[in-house]
mmCIF file of C-alpha atoms in Angstrom:
data_model
loop_
_atom_site.group_PDB
_atom_site.id
_atom_site.type_symbol
_atom_site.label_atom_id
_atom_site.label_comp_id
_atom_site.label_asym_id
_atom_site.label_seq_id
_atom_site.Cartn_x
_atom_site.Cartn_y
_atom_site.Cartn_z
ATOM 1 C CA MET A 1 51.699 75.884 190.223
ATOM 2 C CA GLU A 2 50.625 76.125 193.879
ATOM 3 C CA ALA A 3 52.834 73.172 194.801
ATOM 4 C CA ALA A 4 55.825 74.670 192.996
ATOM 5 C CA ASP A 5 55.347 77.975 194.820
ATOM 6 C CA THR A 6 55.967 76.235 198.146
ATOM 7 C CA LEU A 7 59.628 75.696 197.267
ATOM 8 C CA VAL A 8 60.593 79.364 197.379
ATOM 9 C CA GLU A 9 61.880 81.066 200.507
ATOM 10 C CA GLY A 10 58.922 83.439 200.772
ATOM 11 C CA PHE A 11 56.287 80.699 200.972
ATOM 12 C CA GLU A 12 53.871 81.018 203.858
ATOM 13 C CA ALA A 13 51.751 77.996 204.650
ATOM 14 C CA ILE A 14 48.786 79.967 205.977
ATOM 15 C CA ARG A 15 48.662 82.231 202.932
ATOM 16 C CA SER A 16 48.669 79.198 200.653
ATOM 17 C CA LEU A 17 45.818 77.613 202.609
ATOM 18 C CA GLN A 18 43.885 80.878 202.414
ATOM 19 C CA ARG A 19 44.161 80.783 198.626
ATOM 20 C CA VAL A 20 42.909 77.186 198.585
ATOM 21 C CA SER A 21 39.944 78.230 200.726
ATOM 22 C CA ASP A 22 39.166 81.099 198.345
ATOM 23 C CA GLN A 23 39.211 78.692 195.409
ATOM 24 C CA CYS A 24 36.831 76.432 197.295
ATOM 25 C CA VAL A 25 34.365 79.266 197.870
ATOM 26 C CA GLU A 26 34.511 80.323 194.230
ATOM 27 C CA LEU A 27 34.169 76.866 192.689
ATOM 28 C CA LEU A 28 31.517 75.535 195.073
ATOM 29 C CA ASN A 29 29.361 78.636 195.539
ATOM 30 C CA ALA A 30 30.011 78.438 199.251
ATOM 31 C CA ARG A 31 29.669 81.251 201.748
ATOM 32 C CA ALA A 32 33.025 80.514 203.365
ATOM 33 C CA ALA A 33 35.711 77.858 203.695
ATOM 34 C CA GLY A 34 38.715 77.208 205.866
ATOM 35 C CA VAL A 35 41.418 74.749 206.849
ATOM 36 C CA MET A 36 42.203 73.324 210.260
ATOM 37 C CA LEU A 37 45.706 71.901 210.628
ATOM 38 C CA ILE A 38 45.665 69.159 213.250
ATOM 39 C CA ASP A 39 48.410 67.369 215.135
ATOM 40 C CA GLY A 40 47.816 64.628 217.662
ATOM 41 C CA GLY A 41 44.073 65.069 217.398
ATOM 42 C CA ARG A 42 44.211 68.758 218.367
ATOM 43 C CA SER A 43 43.904 71.889 216.252
ATOM 44 C CA VAL A 44 47.257 73.637 215.841
ATOM 45 C CA SER A 45 46.494 76.246 213.183
ATOM 46 C CA LEU A 46 43.536 77.756 211.325
ATOM 47 C CA ALA A 47 43.316 79.409 207.918
ATOM 48 C CA ALA A 48 40.291 80.882 206.143
ATOM 49 C CA GLY A 49 39.535 82.378 202.768
ATOM 50 C CA SER A 50 39.101 86.114 202.347
ATOM 51 C CA ARG A 51 35.331 85.903 201.760
ATOM 52 C CA HIS A 52 33.564 85.951 205.143
ATOM 53 C CA GLU A 53 36.918 85.184 206.753
ATOM 54 C CA GLN A 54 35.733 85.881 210.292
ATOM 55 C CA VAL A 55 32.738 83.584 209.847
ATOM 56 C CA ALA A 56 35.004 80.741 208.730
ATOM 57 C CA LEU A 57 37.481 81.315 211.548
ATOM 58 C CA ASP A 58 34.665 81.446 214.089
ATOM 59 C CA LEU A 59 33.260 78.150 212.829
ATOM 60 C CA LEU A 60 36.661 76.487 212.832
ATOM 61 C CA GLU A 61 37.302 77.662 216.388
ATOM 62 C CA ALA A 62 33.886 76.335 217.429
ATOM 63 C CA GLN A 63 35.014 72.802 216.594
ATOM 64 C CA GLN A 64 37.398 72.365 219.517
ATOM 65 C CA GLY A 65 34.810 70.143 221.152
ATOM 66 C CA GLY A 66 33.877 68.347 217.958
ATOM 67 C CA GLY A 67 32.949 69.110 214.369
ATOM 68 C CA PRO A 68 33.337 68.060 210.749
ATOM 69 C CA CYS A 69 37.071 68.864 210.656
ATOM 70 C CA LEU A 70 37.924 66.624 213.602
ATOM 71 C CA ASP A 71 35.609 63.889 212.299
ATOM 72 C CA SER A 72 37.226 63.950 208.872
ATOM 73 C CA TYR A 73 40.716 63.964 210.352
ATOM 74 C CA GLY A 74 39.848 61.165 212.761
ATOM 75 C CA SER A 75 38.448 58.881 210.083
ATOM 76 C CA GLY A 76 40.686 59.949 207.225
ATOM 77 C CA GLU A 77 37.529 60.152 205.103
ATOM 78 C CA PRO A 78 35.262 62.966 203.879
ATOM 79 C CA VAL A 79 32.308 64.104 205.944
ATOM 80 C CA PRO A 80 29.537 64.288 203.287
ATOM 81 C CA PRO A 81 27.283 67.353 203.073
ATOM 82 C CA VAL A 82 25.015 67.495 206.105
ATOM 83 C CA SER A 83 22.110 69.747 206.992
ATOM 84 C CA LEU A 84 23.079 71.760 210.036
ATOM 85 C CA ARG A 85 19.501 71.921 211.295
ATOM 86 C CA VAL A 86 19.286 68.122 211.202
ATOM 87 C CA ALA A 87 22.682 67.786 212.864
ATOM 88 C CA HIS A 88 21.703 70.267 215.554
ATOM 89 C CA ALA A 89 18.420 68.453 216.226
ATOM 90 C CA ASP A 90 20.372 65.203 216.568
ATOM 91 C CA ALA A 91 22.802 66.860 219.034
ATOM 92 C CA ARG A 92 25.674 66.274 216.628
ATOM 93 C CA TRP A 93 28.442 68.841 217.198
ATOM 94 C CA PRO A 94 26.134 71.014 219.382
ATOM 95 C CA ASP A 95 28.472 73.981 219.874
ATOM 96 C CA PHE A 96 29.508 74.073 216.239
ATOM 97 C CA THR A 97 26.016 73.662 214.778
ATOM 98 C CA GLU A 98 24.521 76.320 217.051
ATOM 99 C CA ARG A 99 27.144 78.833 215.975
ATOM 100 C CA ALA A 100 26.870 77.862 212.302
ATOM 101 C CA LEU A 101 23.105 78.373 212.317
ATOM 102 C CA ARG A 102 23.604 81.838 213.824
ATOM 103 C CA HIS A 103 25.782 82.617 210.785
ATOM 104 C CA ASP A 104 23.000 81.409 208.453
ATOM 105 C CA ILE A 105 25.048 78.429 207.289
ATOM 106 C CA VAL A 106 22.700 75.675 206.100
ATOM 107 C CA THR A 107 25.079 72.897 205.036
ATOM 108 C CA THR A 108 28.634 71.890 205.798
ATOM 109 C CA PHE A 109 31.044 69.230 204.643
ATOM 110 C CA ALA A 110 34.728 68.476 205.154
ATOM 111 C CA VAL A 111 37.513 66.533 203.471
ATOM 112 C CA PRO A 112 40.822 65.357 204.941
ATOM 113 C CA LEU A 113 44.044 67.196 204.204
ATOM 114 C CA ARG A 114 46.441 64.342 203.621
ATOM 115 C CA ARG A 115 49.504 63.262 201.711
ATOM 116 C CA ARG A 116 49.368 59.515 201.119
ATOM 117 C CA GLU A 117 48.743 58.107 204.625
ATOM 118 C CA HIS A 118 49.909 61.206 206.479
ATOM 119 C CA LEU A 119 46.996 63.296 207.768
ATOM 120 C CA LEU A 120 47.607 67.024 208.230
ATOM 121 C CA GLY A 121 44.119 68.329 208.988
ATOM 122 C CA ALA A 122 40.880 69.027 207.136
ATOM 123 C CA LEU A 123 39.283 71.461 204.698
ATOM 124 C CA ASN A 124 35.809 72.608 205.775
ATOM 125 C CA VAL A 125 33.218 74.187 203.476
ATOM 126 C CA PHE A 126 30.221 76.235 204.667
ATOM 127 C CA VAL A 127 27.241 76.500 202.296
ATOM 128 C CA PRO A 128 24.071 78.661 202.517
ATOM 129 C CA THR A 129 21.856 76.108 200.730
ATOM 130 C CA LEU A 130 20.588 72.604 201.504
ATOM 131 C CA PRO A 131 22.782 69.632 200.516
ATOM 132 C CA ASP A 132 22.278 67.622 197.349
ATOM 133 C CA THR A 133 21.009 64.240 198.531
ATOM 134 C CA THR A 134 20.903 62.651 195.064
ATOM 135 C CA PRO A 135 24.018 60.415 195.290
ATOM 136 C CA ALA A 136 23.206 57.259 197.249
ATOM 137 C CA ASP A 137 26.724 57.061 198.651
ATOM 138 C CA GLY A 138 26.807 60.729 199.643
ATOM 139 C CA VAL A 139 29.816 61.402 197.396
ATOM 140 C CA THR A 140 28.861 64.568 195.556
ATOM 141 C CA ALA A 141 30.696 66.493 192.859
ATOM 142 C CA GLU A 142 31.368 69.149 195.505
ATOM 143 C CA LEU A 143 33.202 66.600 197.637
ATOM 144 C CA HIS A 144 35.379 65.587 194.704
ATOM 145 C CA VAL A 145 36.310 69.191 193.992
ATOM 146 C CA ALA A 146 37.053 69.923 197.650
ATOM 147 C CA GLN A 147 39.172 66.767 197.964
ATOM 148 C CA ALA A 148 41.207 67.698 194.895
ATOM 149 C CA LEU A 149 41.929 71.126 196.373
ATOM 150 C CA ALA A 150 42.789 69.606 199.758
ATOM 151 C CA ASP A 151 45.156 67.086 198.152
ATOM 152 C CA ALA A 152 46.934 69.886 196.286
ATOM 153 C CA ALA A 153 47.275 71.878 199.524
ATOM 154 C CA ALA A 154 48.665 68.850 201.377
ATOM 155 C CA LEU A 155 51.222 68.269 198.628
ATOM 156 C CA GLY A 156 52.331 71.876 198.950
ATOM 157 C CA LEU A 157 52.725 71.607 202.715
ATOM 158 C CA GLN A 158 54.707 68.391 202.424
ATOM 159 C CA ASN A 159 56.961 69.839 199.727
ATOM 160 C CA ARG A 160 57.687 72.807 201.943
ATOM 161 C CA GLY A 161 58.471 70.615 204.940
ATOM 162 C CA THR A 162 60.822 68.405 202.921
ATOM 163 C CA TYR A 163 62.509 71.446 201.385
ATOM 164 C CA ALA A 164 63.072 72.992 204.821
ATOM 165 C CA GLN A 165 64.608 69.762 206.153
ATOM 166 C CA TYR A 166 67.050 69.495 203.261
ATOM 167 C CA ARG A 167 67.933 73.188 203.538
ATOM 168 C CA ASP A 168 68.712 72.807 207.248
ATOM 169 C CA LEU A 169 70.761 69.672 206.625
ATOM 170 C CA SER A 170 72.705 71.397 203.855
ATOM 171 C CA GLY A 171 73.497 74.333 206.127
ATOM 172 C CA GLN A 172 74.714 72.063 208.919
ATOM 173 C CA LEU A 173 76.930 70.053 206.573
ATOM 174 C CA GLN A 174 78.466 73.226 205.152
ATOM 175 C CA TYR A 175 79.179 74.340 208.752
ATOM 176 C CA ALA A 176 80.775 70.959 209.411
ATOM 177 C CA ARG A 177 82.999 71.238 206.354
ATOM 178 C CA ARG A 178 84.256 74.695 207.359
ATOM 179 C CA HIS A 179 85.118 73.512 210.885
ATOM 180 C CA ARG A 180 86.372 70.044 209.905
ATOM 181 C CA LEU A 181 83.708 68.280 211.969
ATOM 182 C CA PRO A 182 83.026 64.551 211.363
ATOM 183 C CA LEU A 183 80.152 64.502 208.873
ATOM 184 C CA ASP A 184 78.622 61.313 210.226
ATOM 185 C CA GLN A 185 78.366 62.833 213.717
ATOM 186 C CA VAL A 186 76.931 66.075 212.337
ATOM 187 C CA ALA A 187 74.356 64.223 210.261
ATOM 188 C CA ARG A 188 73.299 62.198 213.317
ATOM 189 C CA ALA A 189 73.013 65.367 215.388
ATOM 190 C CA VAL A 190 70.855 67.024 212.711
ATOM 191 C CA ILE A 191 68.533 64.014 212.609
ATOM 192 C CA GLU A 192 68.233 64.190 216.405
ATOM 193 C CA GLY A 193 67.246 67.862 216.172
ATOM 194 C CA VAL A 194 70.485 69.578 217.222
ATOM 195 C CA GLU A 195 70.514 72.995 215.565
ATOM 196 C CA ASP A 196 72.646 75.277 217.711
ATOM 197 C CA ASP A 197 76.300 75.535 216.577
ATOM 198 C CA ALA A 198 77.718 75.348 220.101
ATOM 199 C CA GLU A 199 75.601 72.293 220.858
ATOM 200 C CA LEU A 200 76.667 70.771 217.560
ATOM 201 C CA ARG A 201 80.320 71.152 218.558
ATOM 202 C CA ARG A 202 79.633 69.533 221.924
ATOM 203 C CA GLU A 203 77.886 66.621 220.224
ATOM 204 C CA SER A 204 80.902 66.196 217.917
ATOM 205 C CA GLY A 205 83.530 66.695 220.661
ATOM 206 C CA THR A 206 85.170 69.649 218.907
ATOM 207 C CA SER A 207 86.099 73.253 219.631
ATOM 208 C CA ALA A 208 85.175 76.334 217.610
ATOM 209 C CA ASP A 209 88.544 76.117 215.843
ATOM 210 C CA GLY A 210 88.174 72.495 214.742
ATOM 211 C CA PRO A 211 88.601 68.993 216.127
ATOM 212 C CA ALA A 212 90.109 68.795 219.601
#
């Protein structure tokens, strides 16, 4: 249902990611959770669940110099649950771990937000209890749940992006039909990112009244 909701005009990506974070907190007994959208190795947007929202946002912002979100995004793999005290003692993510410990967060883990091979960011979970170290490979049930939620969120974001592209293309082609512009030139202009009507006419060599 979440993925289908992304196809309506009123869909807001951040609100959808906030709902995913809330589900994460509820299902995993976490204190907080949030999503970092990443492009080119840099954070471009943050979203946090409603429970302890400011804590989650603070911990996401603290990862600009390194943290579980960037590690998960960089590797394309989950960052298994890790004790923040151990990480801090090992000088792993020093800024992030120091701030997390001040918020009484004991454990954190992250999973990539991806659609097939396309990485969009990472989902980060903040837990007030020590990690379960039973699985030898570090893949816990919590990681599986978080990854399923992250995959659903990534599908929703991709659906929305594809829908927006087709909507824009449809609008440009309808404009072309009304003004008798060559459709192949309009389609090429749309692919190249031309969106302004006047610029579209210049690209097609036409006037506002039709072909010159």
